Amino acid sequence: MSQVRVRFAPSPTGFFHIGSARTALFNWLYARHMGGKFILRIEDTDKERNSEAFLNVILDSMRWLGMDWDEGPGMGGPHGPYFQSQRTELYRTKLRELADKGRAYEKDGAWWLRLEGARSRAHDEHLKRDYEKVDSPPMVLDDLVRGRVERAEDRDFVIFRSNGEPVFHFVNVVDDIEMRITHVIRGEDHLSNTSKHVELFRAFGVEPPRYAHIPLILKSDGPGKMSKRDQGALIEEYQRRRFLPEAVRNYLCLLGWTPADGKEVLPIGEIVRQFDLKEVHQSNARFDERKMSHVNAQTLRGLPAAEFAALARPILLETKVIDASVSDARLAEVLGIVQEKVISLEHLPEFMGFFFTADFKQDEGAKANLTKKGGDPVARVRELLPALEAAEWTEPALEAAFAAVGAANNRKPTDYFAPVRFGISGQGGGPHLLSVLRVLGRERSLARLRAYAS
RNA sequence: GCCCCCUUCGUCUAGCCCGGUCCAGGACACCUCGUUUUCACUGAGGUAACUGGGGUUCGAAUCCCCAAGGGGGCGCCA
């Protein structure tokens, strides 16, 4: 069997949404799994909306998600150019080829594909009354994910507009032929178009590729498939919100495909190894950002500390939580207790800002919670302070101090936890309190608690 | 209107091809309890589904038919 060649063929509209990303991803996965080629072809035939900036939206997101292409923009390749806008001469040549064969004809200034046999609706006036069903064997498509699908194309259709430009179906097929595409993996919204495409392949006398129509991604709330306008539909949003690209990619894989062993968070190499079109689902999936967040959090936790630090430092610098003077060692100390609790890099600044400044914000919700519980947090801190001041600054010793004060005041040690946390960080949650105290350090911790208690 | 595809917990799904091991398993979310914090961590539990109706069969989530629901396509858009 010859080498697998798949392509992703977006049109640069200025958006790169999650559905396109998933289609690209499945193509990429299949190419990598099969040791084939992944081709990126830009369908920029629509001159109205076509610019370098729009193209870059796509290329940036592709790179961010780690989908590298073997042929296409910036890569070249033996079947270029990879921009349809540069292939217009080819399309004219191919149209002429069909016309010469009698498979294309002109009508109203446009060019139409003539279907074979009785199905062709010639433009003769007397046939124009339209629609009498023509008995013809349906096209049988053996789709790699949907199995046997039957559909008959029963009317001629336009392949070249009267303005001289070819239509999508035509260029798509011509390019797939020229680029030797072996498998077409695309959204189910193209399933009904496939009969047109197969007709075109046959008209050219070329064996059609194998098709795999993958399920669509539905919007998380209302009806219908996800569109550019929906919340969370654009890849760049997740980039901006500092999701890990590998986590977004991982989640996208889960929309329409399931790892055999049920382990959902896994490295891309493992996904490439396991992925197969035969296991792609047939039904549409609803997008769920909460699950994607979960995948993100899990992935974050699994990162080696050095890698986590390399991601965190620029974010903390940018948000002025730290400045360049903060050493790697100090940062590592703080990140060490933060990494397993935080769910997104986006939250890092607010989550750990208090380690680097005493001038932190007080969380109103947490504050309300403190008093709602009935106790007086300031009084608790006052009761505790002497014991902390006397304690050796290690977690076991601090723990013992909490216990002793609790016992002396007939309280649970944990009654002191929330007030202390709030006093030193202004927050209601965070890493384990004893480790926060340890990492924050004795002087800073005590100073903040004294200030809080007064 | 015509055509095509799909249909298991709220959501993502396993199981369906090769009917009994499924009073349906996992994950997210939610709830409860625990972990020396109220937490986004972590641990243990819990609520929750085979769209409906007919068949076939000793037996159906699994096979067949119909209906309903959902999605998509029907353009000189891509």
XYZ file of C-alpha atoms (C1' of nucleotides) in Angstrom:
532
model
C 0.000 0.000 0.000
C 1.250 3.411 -0.917
C 2.032 6.053 1.644
C -0.846 7.796 3.359
C -1.276 11.428 2.350
C -3.847 13.532 4.141
C -4.496 17.224 4.060
C -6.072 19.963 6.061
C -7.467 22.649 3.794
C -8.697 25.671 5.715
C -9.733 28.913 4.211
C -8.248 31.943 5.925
C -11.223 33.740 7.382
C -9.495 35.347 10.323
C -10.712 32.713 12.740
C -9.498 29.292 13.694
C -12.162 27.548 15.580
C -12.270 24.453 17.599
C -13.984 22.351 14.955
C -11.345 23.175 12.368
C -8.640 22.477 14.911
C -10.089 19.077 15.661
C -10.362 18.220 11.963
C -6.758 19.282 11.455
C -5.776 17.278 14.495
C -7.395 14.051 13.320
C -5.684 14.416 9.963
C -2.395 15.071 11.677
C -2.848 12.131 14.047
C -3.669 9.787 11.238
C -0.669 10.891 9.196
C 1.641 10.473 12.166
C 0.108 7.174 13.169
C 0.502 5.801 9.660
C 3.888 7.344 9.010
C 2.346 9.327 6.181
C 2.372 12.935 5.081
C 0.285 15.766 6.463
C -0.303 18.495 3.912
C -1.543 21.980 4.635
C -3.326 23.594 1.754
C -4.803 27.055 1.893
C -8.147 27.439 0.206
C -7.953 31.148 -0.377
C -10.070 31.334 -3.496
C -12.380 33.824 -1.914
C -10.518 37.030 -2.657
C -12.828 39.094 -0.510
C -11.561 37.688 2.718
C -7.983 36.830 2.275
C -4.971 38.427 3.880
C -1.660 37.556 5.394
C -2.998 38.356 8.839
C -5.864 35.935 8.363
C -3.482 33.248 7.223
C -1.300 33.753 10.273
C -4.214 33.157 12.585
C -4.332 29.636 11.222
C -0.617 29.003 11.097
C -0.088 30.331 14.626
C -2.795 28.158 16.080
C -1.552 25.111 14.202
C 1.937 25.641 15.549
C 0.666 26.363 19.033
C -1.147 23.050 19.044
C 1.973 21.336 17.795
C 0.639 20.198 14.447
C 3.515 20.336 12.027
C 2.927 19.890 8.324
C 5.143 18.150 5.812
C 4.066 20.136 2.787
C 2.464 23.547 2.613
C 3.119 27.184 3.525
C 6.705 27.679 4.562
C 7.547 24.064 3.797
C 7.102 23.825 0.064
C 6.736 20.364 -1.371
C 6.554 18.547 -4.675
C 2.895 19.287 -5.362
C 2.772 23.031 -4.776
C 1.901 25.749 -4.809
C -0.186 25.148 -1.700
C -2.296 28.240 -2.055
C -5.302 27.860 -4.273
C -5.038 31.478 -5.305
C -1.834 30.482 -7.117
C -3.335 27.548 -8.911
C -5.946 29.199 -11.102
C -4.238 28.156 -14.328
C -4.419 24.549 -13.277
C -8.141 24.786 -12.629
C -8.740 26.168 -16.116
C -6.705 23.380 -17.629
C -8.644 20.780 -15.731
C -11.929 22.352 -16.728
C -10.868 22.170 -20.365
C -10.045 18.527 -19.815
C -13.587 17.810 -18.684
C -15.083 19.896 -21.467
C -13.052 17.970 -24.039
C -14.375 14.734 -22.613
C -17.904 16.048 -22.859
C -18.268 15.972 -19.091
C -18.608 19.721 -18.682
C -20.794 22.154 -20.535
C -21.513 25.828 -20.461
C -24.846 27.291 -19.519
C -25.792 30.800 -18.450
C -22.115 31.678 -18.528
C -21.172 29.075 -15.923
C -19.689 25.641 -16.408
C -21.562 22.574 -15.201
C -20.521 19.031 -14.602
C -22.519 16.635 -16.712
C -23.461 13.555 -14.743
C -23.328 10.239 -16.478
C -26.280 8.742 -18.261
C -29.852 9.704 -17.707
C -29.115 11.667 -14.581
C -27.741 14.563 -16.491
C -30.182 17.415 -16.531
C -29.222 18.979 -19.765
C -30.031 22.584 -20.220
C -32.507 21.945 -22.990
C -35.554 24.005 -22.402
C -37.966 21.143 -22.437
C -36.083 19.455 -19.606
C -36.131 22.572 -17.545
C -39.453 21.760 -16.045
C -37.256 19.883 -13.665
C -37.671 17.167 -11.308
C -38.709 13.877 -12.397
C -36.763 11.353 -10.454
C -34.234 9.506 -12.494
C -33.621 5.940 -11.630
C -29.989 5.499 -11.051
C -27.880 3.369 -8.833
C -26.889 5.405 -5.772
C -23.297 6.153 -5.139
C -22.067 3.836 -2.458
C -19.512 5.333 -0.166
C -17.526 3.099 2.102
C -16.743 5.649 4.758
C -14.004 4.780 7.215
C -15.982 5.968 10.202
C -19.606 5.724 9.105
C -19.479 2.558 7.086
C -21.689 2.191 4.062
C -23.436 5.371 3.011
C -25.640 5.680 -0.041
C -26.452 8.865 -1.776
C -27.232 9.682 -5.363
C -26.309 12.900 -7.027
C -29.099 13.484 -9.483
C -28.492 16.872 -10.940
C -25.674 18.477 -12.799
C -23.941 21.113 -10.736
C -21.847 24.197 -11.303
C -18.089 23.778 -11.231
C -17.027 27.140 -12.641
C -18.928 30.317 -11.912
C -19.900 32.758 -14.598
C -17.379 35.180 -13.140
C -14.659 32.761 -14.175
C -13.855 31.356 -10.755
C -14.027 27.703 -9.891
C -16.258 26.549 -7.050
C -15.163 24.747 -3.909
C -16.134 21.236 -5.000
C -14.096 21.524 -8.148
C -10.891 22.962 -6.700
C -11.077 20.649 -3.765
C -11.147 17.585 -5.961
C -8.619 18.865 -8.480
C -6.151 19.638 -5.715
C -6.739 16.338 -3.979
C -5.958 14.606 -7.257
C -2.872 16.694 -7.929
C -1.611 16.347 -4.395
C -2.188 12.607 -4.423
C -4.392 12.678 -1.360
C -5.195 9.151 -0.230
C -7.569 9.853 2.689
C -9.990 12.687 3.134
C -10.753 13.243 6.815
C -13.281 16.023 7.307
C -16.362 17.038 9.231
C -19.655 15.283 8.792
C -21.072 18.451 7.310
C -19.330 17.371 4.117
C -20.905 13.970 3.979
C -23.626 15.104 1.624
C -21.088 16.813 -0.612
C -19.178 13.645 -1.070
C -21.345 12.374 -3.892
C -20.423 15.483 -5.866
C -16.788 14.900 -5.166
C -16.909 11.280 -6.167
C -18.652 12.264 -9.403
C -15.805 14.631 -10.102
C -13.140 12.050 -9.403
C -14.863 9.671 -11.780
C -15.224 12.329 -14.436
C -11.470 12.760 -14.258
C -11.046 9.010 -14.400
C -9.342 8.939 -11.020
C -10.029 6.559 -8.169
C -11.483 8.613 -5.282
C -9.618 8.685 -1.965
C -10.894 6.926 1.129
C -13.250 9.136 3.094
C -13.635 9.483 6.839
C -16.357 11.823 8.024
C -15.831 12.708 11.633
C -18.553 13.890 14.012
C -19.141 17.564 14.615
C -18.588 19.505 17.798
C -21.857 20.891 19.126
C -22.106 24.038 21.170
C -22.218 23.461 24.904
C -25.525 25.162 25.545
C -27.964 25.748 22.711
C -28.726 23.720 19.611
C -26.490 23.239 16.621
C -22.832 22.927 15.878
C -20.290 25.205 17.341
C -19.664 28.299 15.305
C -17.156 31.123 15.411
C -19.494 33.235 17.449
C -19.911 30.824 20.319
C -18.179 31.314 23.626
C -14.925 29.446 23.649
C -15.026 28.555 19.985
C -11.709 30.096 19.040
C -8.361 28.477 19.678
C -6.691 31.805 20.289
C -8.899 32.261 23.342
C -7.283 29.296 25.057
C -3.891 30.533 24.081
C -4.700 33.872 25.632
C -6.091 32.221 28.744
C -2.863 30.294 29.154
C -4.220 26.843 28.721
C -1.478 24.369 28.015
C -1.538 23.644 24.282
C -0.982 19.952 24.899
C -3.996 19.927 27.209
C -6.256 21.604 24.680
C -5.013 19.184 22.072
C -5.543 16.266 24.433
C -9.110 17.337 25.120
C -9.835 17.806 21.434
C -8.725 14.242 20.819
C -11.339 13.115 23.320
C -14.101 14.722 21.278
C -14.770 11.953 18.813
C -12.277 9.377 19.928
C -11.550 7.390 23.093
C -8.267 5.797 24.170
C -8.629 2.048 24.394
C -7.648 1.758 28.049
C -9.843 4.648 29.157
C -6.928 6.681 30.394
C -7.911 10.103 29.151
C -5.008 12.340 30.010
C -2.044 11.093 28.084
C 0.955 12.324 26.117
C 0.622 12.979 22.427
C 3.030 10.214 21.487
C 0.747 7.747 23.152
C -2.267 9.179 21.340
C -0.467 8.945 18.013
C 0.324 5.346 18.769
C -3.261 4.453 19.643
C -5.231 6.625 17.242
C -7.124 4.971 14.436
C -9.910 6.158 12.183
C -11.813 2.961 12.771
C -12.339 3.971 16.378
C -13.567 7.448 15.671
C -17.114 7.940 16.926
C -20.126 8.389 14.721
C -22.140 10.759 16.836
C -21.600 14.433 17.496
C -20.134 15.611 20.764
C -20.958 18.583 22.892
C -18.099 20.825 23.891
C -17.486 20.984 27.640
C -15.008 23.537 28.863
C -15.072 22.179 32.400
C -13.692 18.899 31.243
C -11.064 20.667 29.224
C -10.082 22.555 32.374
C -9.767 19.281 34.179
C -7.461 17.925 31.497
C -5.497 21.143 31.765
C -5.130 20.829 35.536
C -4.057 17.208 35.295
C -1.514 18.027 32.634
C -0.181 20.906 34.699
C 0.311 18.638 37.668
C 2.187 16.127 35.580
C 4.747 18.648 34.355
C 8.336 18.338 35.614
C 9.028 21.122 38.113
C 11.586 22.785 35.862
C 9.154 22.897 32.989
C 6.429 24.289 35.198
C 8.816 26.989 36.382
C 9.814 27.830 32.817
C 6.161 28.418 31.989
C 5.376 30.253 35.210
C 8.252 32.723 35.331
C 7.355 34.768 32.244
C 3.745 34.968 33.324
C 4.722 36.158 36.782
C 7.125 38.691 35.337
C 4.561 39.955 32.900
C 1.942 40.404 35.589
C 4.580 41.994 37.864
C 4.089 39.427 40.577
C 7.846 39.015 40.597
C 10.722 40.943 39.099
C 13.942 39.688 37.596
C 15.661 39.672 40.993
C 13.687 36.654 42.190
C 16.026 33.699 42.004
C 15.218 30.391 40.376
C 15.700 28.690 43.710
C 13.243 30.938 45.516
C 10.706 30.639 42.727
C 11.083 26.884 42.702
C 10.385 26.788 46.415
C 7.082 28.610 46.001
C 6.067 26.806 42.828
C 6.800 23.524 44.513
C 3.777 23.880 46.759
C 1.627 25.660 44.182
C 1.897 23.332 41.227
C -0.280 20.603 42.623
C -3.088 22.931 43.570
C -3.507 25.440 40.783
C -5.758 24.453 37.880
C -4.586 26.893 35.271
C -1.546 29.029 34.647
C -3.996 31.849 34.156
C -4.673 31.880 37.901
C -1.071 31.758 38.964
C -0.630 35.498 39.643
C -3.593 35.792 41.996
C -2.917 32.386 43.459
C 0.640 33.030 44.577
C 1.077 36.801 44.525
C 1.104 37.051 48.321
C 4.411 35.214 48.526
C 6.105 38.199 46.976
C 4.256 41.125 48.479
C 2.626 41.958 51.779
C 0.352 44.269 49.892
C -2.021 41.589 48.710
C -5.705 41.852 48.011
C -8.163 40.438 50.496
C -10.659 38.078 48.986
C -14.099 39.333 49.994
C -15.712 35.934 49.771
C -13.110 34.379 52.005
C -13.435 37.216 54.490
C -17.186 36.818 54.709
C -16.720 33.107 55.187
C -14.449 33.645 58.154
C -16.942 35.552 60.204
C -19.888 33.563 58.964
C -18.394 30.565 60.680
C -19.037 32.314 63.944
C -15.565 32.698 65.260
C -13.595 35.889 65.533
C -10.594 35.398 63.255
C -8.582 38.222 64.775
C -9.036 36.769 68.266
C -7.899 33.365 66.992
C -4.739 34.841 65.543
C -4.038 36.648 68.804
C -4.391 33.420 70.754
C -2.079 31.638 68.403
C 0.612 34.229 67.841
C 2.754 33.630 70.943
C 2.989 29.924 70.220
C 4.061 30.557 66.649
C 6.606 33.113 67.771
C 8.082 30.535 70.086
C 8.032 27.698 67.582
C 10.844 26.417 65.490
C 9.896 27.219 61.866
C 9.338 23.721 60.568
C 6.103 22.083 59.592
C 6.025 19.547 62.448
C 6.798 22.220 65.024
C 4.189 24.573 63.587
C 1.680 21.783 63.562
C 2.413 21.109 67.209
C 1.924 24.784 68.005
C -1.519 24.758 66.395
C -2.400 21.642 68.359
C -1.209 23.039 71.669
C -3.072 26.298 71.312
C -6.170 24.442 70.226
C -6.045 22.231 73.265
C -5.417 25.175 75.608
C -8.437 27.037 74.267
C -10.680 24.047 73.920
C -10.781 24.346 70.142
C -9.873 22.268 67.165
C -6.508 23.177 65.700
C -8.243 23.744 62.402
C -10.212 26.619 63.878
C -6.982 28.544 63.552
C -6.162 27.556 60.004
C -8.556 29.766 58.115
C -7.771 32.935 60.107
C -4.055 32.377 59.697
C -4.365 31.734 55.995
C -6.433 34.825 55.566
C -4.043 36.862 57.664
C -0.981 35.955 55.638
C -2.514 35.702 52.180
C -5.935 37.304 52.149
C -7.284 34.142 50.624
C -9.646 31.377 51.551
C -7.765 28.596 49.849
C -4.390 27.692 48.544
C -1.580 25.227 49.112
C -1.388 23.367 52.373
C -1.212 25.981 55.136
C 1.801 24.591 56.973
C 3.838 24.540 53.811
C 2.693 28.058 52.993
C 4.002 29.199 56.385
C 7.260 27.376 55.860
C 7.854 28.786 52.398
C 6.690 32.271 53.260
C 9.206 32.247 56.107
C 9.146 33.074 59.776
C 9.697 36.828 59.695
C 7.229 37.559 56.940
C 4.592 35.271 58.359
C 4.804 36.669 61.860
C 4.866 40.261 60.651
C 1.700 39.726 58.666
C -0.035 37.979 61.499
C 0.907 40.743 63.942
C -0.454 43.308 61.540
C -3.628 41.304 61.136
C -4.061 40.880 64.878
C -3.722 44.553 65.670
C -40.006 20.225 1.316
C -36.120 16.571 -0.340
C -31.600 13.812 0.955
C -27.846 11.951 4.392
C -25.953 10.810 9.299
C -26.654 9.966 14.486
C -29.448 8.333 19.295
C -26.301 4.630 26.637
C -26.063 8.948 33.199
C -26.765 16.656 32.895
C -21.928 16.218 29.632
C -17.854 13.041 27.218
C -18.106 7.883 26.704
C -17.225 1.851 27.500
C -20.199 -2.141 26.103
C -23.112 -3.222 20.480
C -19.699 -6.142 15.058
C -19.307 -12.040 17.766
C -27.282 -11.579 22.072
C -26.681 -14.238 28.279
C -20.627 -12.573 32.279
C -24.590 -5.363 32.217
C -30.261 -4.882 38.004
C -24.901 -1.312 32.306
C -18.390 0.294 33.616
C -15.193 4.854 33.492
C -14.393 10.305 33.220
C -16.227 15.607 33.924
C -19.743 18.120 36.810
C -22.753 17.658 41.221
C -23.677 15.774 46.455
C -21.724 13.374 51.123
C -17.794 12.096 54.258
C -12.498 12.078 55.310
C -7.662 14.110 54.935
C -5.257 19.163 60.969
C -8.215 24.931 56.666
C -13.479 27.316 54.363
C -10.152 25.546 48.872
C -9.534 24.785 42.753
C -5.420 19.327 45.737
C -6.115 14.395 47.347
C -8.883 9.801 49.235
C -13.522 7.082 49.966
C -18.591 6.865 48.834
C -23.230 8.560 46.369
C -27.210 10.433 42.850
C -27.758 9.624 37.671
C -28.599 6.481 31.395
C -29.644 1.765 27.425
C -35.321 7.659 23.190
C -40.259 5.063 22.288
C -42.989 1.103 20.009
C -43.110 -3.367 17.503
C -40.637 -7.834 16.160
C -36.729 -12.133 16.257
C -35.111 -15.156 20.527
C -35.400 -19.371 26.112
C -32.904 -14.551 26.609
C -31.652 -7.882 23.560
C -28.295 -1.958 25.439
C -26.551 -5.549 21.878
C -29.992 -8.271 15.717
C -34.401 -6.398 12.342
C -38.478 -2.797 11.316
C -41.121 1.671 12.355
C -41.675 6.203 14.916
C -39.788 10.237 17.477
C -35.770 13.370 18.657
C -30.971 15.525 17.458
C -27.341 17.005 13.749
C -25.913 18.057 8.825
C -26.614 19.012 3.602
C -29.594 20.679 -0.303
C -25.795 28.074 -3.631
C -22.651 30.472 -9.643
C -20.226 30.018 -0.060
C -15.898 27.279 1.663
